[in-house]
Short mmCIF file of C-alpha atoms and ligand atoms in Angstrom, two decimals:
data_model
loop_
_atom_site.label_atom_id
_atom_site.label_comp_id
_atom_site.label_asym_id
_atom_site.label_seq_id
_atom_site.Cartn_x
_atom_site.Cartn_y
_atom_site.Cartn_z
CA UNK A 189 36.40 3.92 -14.37
CA UNK A 190 35.05 2.34 -11.15
CA UNK A 191 35.14 -1.38 -11.13
CA UNK A 192 32.54 -2.04 -8.49
CA UNK A 193 29.64 -0.18 -6.84
CA UNK A 194 26.93 -0.90 -4.32
CA UNK A 195 23.66 0.91 -4.37
CA UNK A 196 20.44 0.58 -2.22
CA UNK A 197 16.79 1.75 -2.75
CA UNK A 198 13.92 1.70 -0.40
CA UNK A 199 10.59 0.02 -0.49
CA UNK A 200 7.30 1.76 -0.55
CA UNK A 201 3.99 2.09 1.28
CA UNK A 202 0.87 3.57 -0.37
CA UNK A 203 -0.81 6.01 1.85
CA UNK A 204 -3.88 6.86 -0.27
CA UNK A 205 -5.00 6.75 -3.84
CA UNK A 206 -4.30 3.21 -5.02
CA UNK A 207 -6.01 1.89 -8.14
CA UNK A 208 -7.12 5.44 -9.22
CA UNK A 209 -3.49 6.34 -9.67
CA UNK A 210 -3.30 3.81 -12.59
CA UNK A 211 -5.81 6.04 -14.39
CA UNK A 212 -4.32 9.56 -14.32
CA UNK A 213 -5.15 10.45 -10.76
CA UNK A 214 -2.81 11.22 -7.95
CA UNK A 215 -1.65 9.22 -4.84
CA UNK A 216 0.45 9.73 -1.70
CA UNK A 217 3.27 7.29 -1.20
CA UNK A 218 6.15 7.08 1.37
CA UNK A 219 9.42 5.28 1.13
CA UNK A 220 10.13 2.62 3.81
CA UNK A 221 13.40 1.89 5.69
CA UNK A 222 13.48 -1.74 4.42
CA UNK A 223 16.00 -1.47 1.49
CA UNK A 224 17.08 -3.51 -1.50
CA UNK A 225 20.74 -3.55 -2.35
CA UNK A 226 22.65 -4.23 -5.58
CA UNK A 227 26.34 -4.59 -6.14
CA UNK A 228 27.56 -4.35 -9.81
CA UNK A 229 31.15 -5.28 -10.85
CA UNK A 230 32.51 -4.67 -14.31
CA UNK A 231 34.05 -7.90 -15.71
CA UNK A 232 36.30 -8.78 -18.57
CA UNK A 233 34.19 -11.34 -20.31
CA UNK A 234 31.06 -10.14 -22.31
CA UNK A 235 28.70 -11.82 -19.97
CA UNK A 236 25.66 -10.89 -17.72
CA UNK A 237 25.94 -12.70 -14.39
CA UNK A 238 23.30 -12.51 -11.58
CA UNK A 239 23.13 -13.87 -8.09
CA UNK A 240 19.81 -12.92 -6.22
CA UNK A 241 19.58 -15.31 -3.27
CA UNK A 242 16.38 -13.74 -2.03
CA UNK A 243 14.60 -14.92 -5.18
CA UNK A 244 16.47 -18.13 -5.71
CA UNK A 245 18.65 -17.04 -8.55
CA UNK A 246 22.17 -18.58 -8.32
CA UNK A 247 24.97 -18.07 -10.87
CA UNK A 248 22.64 -17.24 -13.76
CA UNK A 249 24.86 -16.20 -16.69
CA UNK A 250 24.43 -15.49 -20.32
CA UNK A 251 26.32 -13.41 -23.11
CA UNK A 252 25.36 -9.64 -23.04
CA UNK A 253 24.43 -10.17 -26.69
CA UNK A 254 21.87 -12.72 -25.58
CA UNK A 255 20.14 -10.55 -23.00
CA UNK A 256 16.27 -11.23 -22.95
CA UNK A 257 16.55 -14.26 -25.25
CA UNK A 258 15.72 -17.78 -24.06
CA UNK A 259 14.05 -18.60 -20.73
CA UNK A 260 14.48 -15.89 -18.19
CA UNK A 261 13.89 -17.10 -14.64
CA UNK A 262 11.16 -15.21 -12.80
CA UNK A 263 13.53 -13.94 -10.10
CA UNK A 264 15.90 -12.53 -12.82
CA UNK A 265 13.27 -10.78 -14.88
CA UNK A 266 13.41 -7.14 -13.48
CA UNK A 267 17.18 -6.98 -13.30
CA UNK A 268 17.78 -8.48 -16.76
CA UNK A 269 15.17 -6.30 -18.52
CA UNK A 270 16.55 -3.32 -16.60
CA UNK A 271 20.01 -4.18 -17.90
CA UNK A 272 18.84 -4.67 -21.39
CA UNK A 273 16.92 -1.36 -21.39
CA UNK A 274 19.99 0.52 -20.03
CA UNK A 275 22.43 -0.99 -22.58
CA UNK A 276 19.91 -0.28 -25.24
CA UNK A 277 20.48 3.42 -24.56
CA UNK A 278 23.95 3.35 -23.23
CA UNK A 279 25.78 0.42 -24.84
CA UNK A 280 28.61 -1.19 -22.96
CA UNK A 281 31.78 -0.67 -25.05
CA UNK A 282 33.50 -3.91 -23.89
CA UNK A 283 33.41 -6.64 -21.16
CA UNK A 284 30.46 -7.58 -19.14
CA UNK A 285 28.86 -7.18 -15.60
CA UNK A 286 28.24 -9.24 -12.52
CA UNK A 287 25.17 -8.25 -10.35
CA UNK A 288 24.38 -9.39 -6.87
CA UNK A 289 21.08 -8.27 -5.14
CA UNK A 290 20.06 -8.54 -1.56
CA UNK A 291 16.88 -7.51 0.19
CA UNK A 292 16.34 -6.40 3.70
CA UNK A 293 12.77 -7.16 3.44
CA UNK A 294 10.70 -10.19 2.36
CA UNK A 295 9.05 -9.86 -1.06
CA UNK A 296 5.83 -11.12 0.54
CA UNK A 297 4.96 -7.81 2.37
CA UNK A 298 4.33 -6.13 -0.88
CA UNK A 299 6.82 -3.37 -0.20
CA UNK A 300 7.89 -3.32 -3.90
CA UNK A 301 11.14 -5.42 -4.00
CA UNK A 302 10.92 -5.79 -7.79
CA UNK A 303 10.69 -2.02 -8.36
CA UNK A 304 13.44 -1.35 -5.75
CA UNK A 305 15.74 -3.81 -7.42
CA UNK A 306 15.09 -2.33 -10.95
CA UNK A 307 15.86 1.13 -9.71
CA UNK A 308 19.07 -0.19 -7.94
CA UNK A 309 20.29 -1.87 -11.21
CA UNK A 310 19.76 1.29 -13.28
CA UNK A 311 21.32 3.67 -10.76
CA UNK A 312 24.37 1.23 -10.29
CA UNK A 313 24.82 0.93 -14.13
CA UNK A 314 24.48 4.72 -14.55
CA UNK A 315 27.21 5.39 -12.03
CA UNK A 316 29.58 2.60 -12.94
CA UNK A 317 29.42 3.39 -16.78
CA UNK A 318 29.68 7.09 -16.16
CA UNK A 319 26.21 7.78 -17.77
CA UNK A 320 25.41 9.80 -14.64
CA UNK A 321 21.57 9.78 -15.16
CA UNK A 322 19.42 12.24 -13.07
CA UNK A 323 16.61 11.03 -10.85
CA UNK A 324 13.92 11.62 -13.62
CA UNK A 325 15.99 9.56 -16.17
CA UNK A 326 16.41 6.78 -13.60
CA UNK A 327 12.69 6.84 -12.92
CA UNK A 328 11.81 6.79 -16.65
CA UNK A 329 14.06 3.90 -17.52
CA UNK A 330 13.00 1.94 -14.35
CA UNK A 331 9.32 2.61 -15.02
CA UNK A 332 9.71 1.41 -18.74
CA UNK A 333 11.30 -1.69 -17.33
CA UNK A 334 8.31 -2.39 -15.02
CA UNK A 335 5.82 -1.68 -17.85
CA UNK A 336 7.82 -3.98 -20.19
CA UNK A 337 7.26 -6.83 -17.72
CA UNK A 338 3.88 -6.20 -16.11
CA UNK A 339 2.12 -4.16 -18.83
CA UNK A 340 0.29 -2.20 -16.18
CA UNK A 341 1.12 0.06 -13.23
CA UNK A 342 1.34 3.76 -12.17
CA UNK A 343 5.06 3.74 -11.28
CA UNK A 344 4.42 5.04 -7.73
CA UNK A 345 6.67 2.29 -6.38
CA UNK A 346 9.29 3.25 -8.80
CA UNK A 347 9.15 6.87 -7.89
CA UNK A 348 9.36 5.96 -4.08
CA UNK A 349 12.51 3.81 -4.77
CA UNK A 350 14.09 6.51 -6.81
CA UNK A 351 13.17 9.75 -4.93
CA UNK A 352 12.45 8.44 -1.33
CA UNK A 353 10.73 10.66 1.09
CA UNK A 354 6.83 11.20 0.88
CA UNK A 355 5.58 11.95 -2.53
CA UNK A 356 2.50 13.34 -4.19
CA UNK A 357 2.64 11.29 -7.41
CA UNK A 358 0.50 11.24 -10.64
CA UNK A 359 0.43 8.28 -13.12
CA UNK A 360 3.63 7.61 -14.91
CA UNK A 361 5.55 10.43 -13.13
CA UNK A 362 3.50 13.20 -14.68
CA UNK A 363 3.91 14.86 -11.30
CA UNK A 364 6.42 13.78 -8.68
CA UNK A 365 6.27 16.28 -5.83
CA UNK A 366 8.29 15.56 -2.71
CA UNK A 367 6.22 16.64 0.43
CA UNK A 368 7.85 18.23 3.44
CA UNK A 369 7.09 15.68 6.06
CA UNK A 370 9.03 14.67 9.17
CA UNK A 371 7.10 11.77 10.37
CA UNK A 372 3.73 10.16 9.95
CA UNK A 373 2.06 8.48 12.95
CA UNK A 374 1.62 5.15 11.13
CA UNK A 375 1.15 1.59 12.14
CA UNK A 376 1.52 -1.19 9.41
CA UNK A 377 -0.17 -4.60 9.71
CA UNK A 378 0.62 -7.50 7.40
CA UNK A 379 -2.37 -9.72 6.48
CA UNK A 380 -0.43 -12.86 5.61
CA UNK A 381 -2.22 -13.10 2.36
CA UNK A 382 -0.26 -12.93 -0.87
CA UNK A 383 -1.64 -11.04 -3.80
CA UNK A 384 -0.85 -10.40 -7.36
CA UNK A 385 -1.14 -6.73 -8.13
CA UNK A 386 -1.68 -7.08 -11.91
CA UNK A 387 -4.41 -9.57 -11.29
CA UNK A 388 -6.25 -7.05 -9.06
CA UNK A 389 -5.66 -4.14 -11.51
CA UNK A 390 -7.26 -6.36 -14.13
CA UNK A 391 -10.28 -7.12 -11.96
CA UNK A 392 -10.89 -3.47 -11.21
CA UNK A 393 -10.53 -2.62 -14.98
CA UNK A 394 -13.15 -5.26 -15.80
CA UNK A 395 -15.46 -3.51 -13.32
CA UNK A 396 -14.70 -0.14 -15.09
CA UNK A 397 -15.56 -1.66 -18.42
CA UNK A 398 -18.96 -2.81 -17.04
CA UNK A 399 -19.83 0.27 -15.24
CA UNK A 400 -17.66 3.04 -16.70
CA UNK A 401 -19.54 6.04 -15.23
CA UNK A 402 -19.71 4.58 -11.89
CA UNK A 403 -16.02 3.60 -11.57
CA UNK A 404 -14.72 6.90 -13.18
CA UNK A 405 -16.69 8.76 -10.57
CA UNK A 406 -15.08 6.66 -7.82
CA UNK A 407 -11.64 7.46 -9.34
CA UNK A 408 -12.54 11.17 -9.33
CA UNK A 409 -13.59 11.00 -5.72
CA UNK A 410 -10.25 9.23 -4.89
CA UNK A 411 -8.51 12.24 -6.67
CA UNK A 412 -10.47 14.71 -4.29
CA UNK A 413 -9.56 12.89 -1.21
CA UNK A 414 -6.01 12.57 -2.09
CA UNK A 415 -5.73 16.35 -2.69
CA UNK A 416 -7.39 17.06 0.64
CA UNK A 417 -5.15 14.39 2.41
CA UNK A 418 -2.02 16.04 0.80
CA UNK A 419 -2.98 19.39 2.42
CA UNK A 420 -3.75 17.70 5.79
CA UNK A 421 -0.41 15.80 5.78
CA UNK A 422 1.36 19.06 5.22
CA UNK A 423 -0.47 20.66 8.11
CA UNK A 424 0.08 17.48 10.40
CA UNK A 425 -3.61 17.33 10.76
CA UNK A 426 -3.67 13.62 11.47
CA UNK A 427 -7.43 13.39 12.45
CA UNK A 428 -8.32 14.68 8.92
CA UNK A 429 -5.94 12.27 7.24
CA UNK A 430 -7.45 9.50 9.21
CA UNK A 431 -10.94 10.38 8.31
CA UNK A 432 -10.03 10.60 4.65
CA UNK A 433 -8.29 7.13 4.85
CA UNK A 434 -11.62 5.82 6.21
CA UNK A 435 -13.54 7.35 3.17
CA UNK A 436 -10.72 5.94 0.92
CA UNK A 437 -11.25 2.50 2.31
CA UNK A 438 -14.99 2.76 1.69
CA UNK A 439 -14.48 3.39 -2.08
CA UNK A 440 -11.76 0.74 -2.17
CA UNK A 441 -14.34 -1.71 -0.87
CA UNK A 442 -16.80 -0.49 -3.64
CA UNK A 443 -13.99 -1.36 -6.20
CA UNK A 444 -13.92 -4.83 -4.73
CA UNK A 445 -10.48 -5.00 -3.31
CA UNK A 446 -11.26 -5.28 0.40
CA UNK A 447 -11.14 -8.69 2.03
CA UNK A 448 -12.63 -10.05 5.30
CA UNK A 449 -9.14 -10.24 6.76
CA UNK A 450 -8.12 -6.65 5.87
CA UNK A 451 -11.52 -5.40 7.03
CA UNK A 452 -11.10 -7.19 10.40
CA UNK A 453 -7.66 -5.54 10.91
CA UNK A 454 -8.89 -2.14 9.75
CA UNK A 455 -11.96 -2.16 12.10
CA UNK A 456 -9.82 -3.41 14.85
CA UNK A 457 -7.44 -0.56 14.50
CA UNK A 458 -10.25 2.01 14.29
CA UNK A 459 -12.12 0.53 17.28
CA UNK A 460 -8.85 0.72 19.37
CA UNK A 461 -8.65 4.49 18.65
CA UNK A 462 -6.84 5.05 15.41
CA UNK A 463 -7.61 8.26 13.62
CA UNK A 464 -8.28 6.14 10.59
CA UNK A 465 -7.35 2.94 8.77
CA UNK A 466 -7.26 1.48 5.27
CA UNK A 467 -5.62 -1.13 3.09
CA UNK A 468 -2.36 -0.15 1.37
CA UNK A 469 -1.60 -1.27 -2.09
CA UNK A 470 -3.63 -3.41 -4.44
CA UNK A 471 -5.91 -4.85 -1.70
CA UNK A 472 -7.29 -8.18 -0.80
CA UNK A 473 -4.05 -9.12 1.03
CA UNK A 474 -0.54 -7.54 1.76
CA UNK A 475 -0.79 -4.66 4.26
CA UNK A 476 -3.21 -2.38 6.08
CA UNK A 477 -2.17 1.03 7.60
CA UNK A 478 -3.56 3.07 10.52
CA UNK A 479 -2.75 6.59 11.59
CA UNK A 480 -2.68 6.50 15.35
CA UNK A 481 -2.51 8.85 18.26
CA UNK A 482 0.71 8.15 20.10
CA UNK A 483 -1.20 7.30 23.43
CA UNK A 484 -3.21 4.55 21.60
CA UNK A 485 -0.41 2.92 19.57
CA UNK A 486 0.21 -0.05 21.83
CA UNK A 487 -3.60 -0.79 22.12
CA UNK A 488 -3.87 -0.45 18.20
CA UNK A 489 -0.88 -2.81 17.78
CA UNK A 490 -2.58 -5.29 20.01
CA UNK A 491 -5.90 -5.04 18.24
CA UNK A 492 -4.42 -5.64 14.86
CA UNK A 493 -2.52 -8.74 16.23
CA UNK A 494 -5.79 -10.01 17.82
CA UNK A 495 -7.53 -9.56 14.39
CA UNK A 496 -4.89 -12.04 13.05
CA UNK A 497 -2.49 -9.40 11.52
CA UNK A 498 1.21 -9.08 12.10
CA UNK A 499 2.45 -5.58 13.00
CA UNK A 500 5.56 -4.75 11.03
CA UNK A 501 8.06 -2.12 12.33
CA UNK A 502 8.74 0.27 9.36
CA UNK A 503 10.55 3.45 9.13
CA UNK A 504 8.91 5.80 6.71
CA UNK A 505 9.90 8.86 4.71
CA UNK A 506 13.43 7.51 4.18
CA UNK A 507 16.05 8.44 1.52
CA UNK A 508 15.67 7.23 -2.09
CA UNK A 509 18.21 5.40 -4.23
CA UNK A 510 21.74 6.03 -2.95
CA UNK A 511 25.34 4.84 -3.48
CA UNK A 512 26.47 2.62 -0.51
CA UNK A 513 30.13 2.33 -1.50
CA UNK A 514 32.34 2.34 -4.46
O1 LIG B 762 0.27 -4.06 -4.72
P1 LIG B 762 1.04 -2.83 -4.65
O2 LIG B 762 1.53 -2.58 -3.20
O3 LIG B 762 2.18 -2.88 -5.53
O4 LIG B 762 0.21 -1.57 -4.99
C1 LIG B 762 -0.48 -1.53 -6.16
C2 LIG B 762 -1.15 -0.12 -6.31
C3 LIG B 762 -2.03 0.07 -7.58
O5 LIG B 762 -2.52 1.37 -7.63
C4 LIG B 762 -3.21 -0.95 -7.66
C5 LIG B 762 -1.17 -0.25 -8.82
C6 LIG B 762 -0.23 0.81 -9.20
O6 LIG B 762 0.72 0.56 -9.97
O7 LIG B 762 -0.36 2.00 -8.84
#
C-alpha cells in the first residue's frame, strides 16, 4: 500500500445560474487554475493529524475514534468531516493519517477553497486506502460533507473540483455534463467584499417564502437563460452569451444579491465594450465576470480597476482533481 500521496483540485467560477441552481435548476460552471493541494500520509498511531497553514490550523490532532467529537476548529471542519464520512464507509483497518493542505489561492476570492479541499481529501483517501472511488462516488461523498457542514448548497463547486472543465450542472449532481469548450473570453474582477454564501442563500429563500410565485418564476427564467447560454457557449457565440449574462444579472438584482460595488464594476465593463457582465457566485461581494472581445480586453481591465475592483488572472476550464505524486 502507498504510504503517502499528494492530490490537487481546482477552484471554480460560476458562469450563469447561481441561486436558481440550489432549487433544481441548472447552472454553468468552469474550473479555475488556482488549485488546492492535499498530502496524506498513513501513520502507525491511530490519530488524525492536520496542518492547514492557509486557514491557521497547526498540529491539530485527535484519535481517529474521536473524529467529530469536541470542538472542531473552523479551518479543520471540511477536512475532518470528509475524513469521518470516508472512514464511515471505508473504515481504516489500523493506524492513522496525517494531512497537510495548501492553497494556491486566497479563500477570500470565493473560488471554493473549502469544496476543493474536501474533494482533495476524499480523492487522496480513496487512492491511499485502495478504495479507488470513481468521480461520481467522490462527488457524492464530498457533496454530503458540504451539506453536513453548511446544510445548503447545490454542489456545483464540488463538481467543478472533481470533474474540472466547464460543466452544465443540475442541483446535487442530478446532471453533470462536461461541455466541449477550449477557452472562454473571460475577465474576472474581485470586489474586495467578503460574503457568506449560506447567509445569502437564506436571504433569497426568505424572499421566496414571501413571494413564492414571483421567485419561482425568476428561477424558471434563469433555467431558460442557462439552457440558451449552454448552446451559445458550445457554438462560441460570445455575443449571445454576453447578452444572456446581462439578463441573468438583471434577475439576480431582482433577487437582491447585487451590490453597488459589483454593479459599478459590471457597468464599467459593459461600457468599456464587454459582450456582457454579471456577478459570479452568491453575490453582494466576491467576484464579477465579463465576456470580452480580445481587442477590448485591456480597456475593460482598466475600467474594472477604475471602478474599484481588482482584476484577477485566472485560467479556466482546467483539469479536475488529480494525483500530483505518490
Ligand atoms: O458564493 P459561491 O461562489 O460559493 O456561489 C454560491 C452559488 C449559489 O448558487 C448561491 C449556491 C450554490 O451552492 O449553488
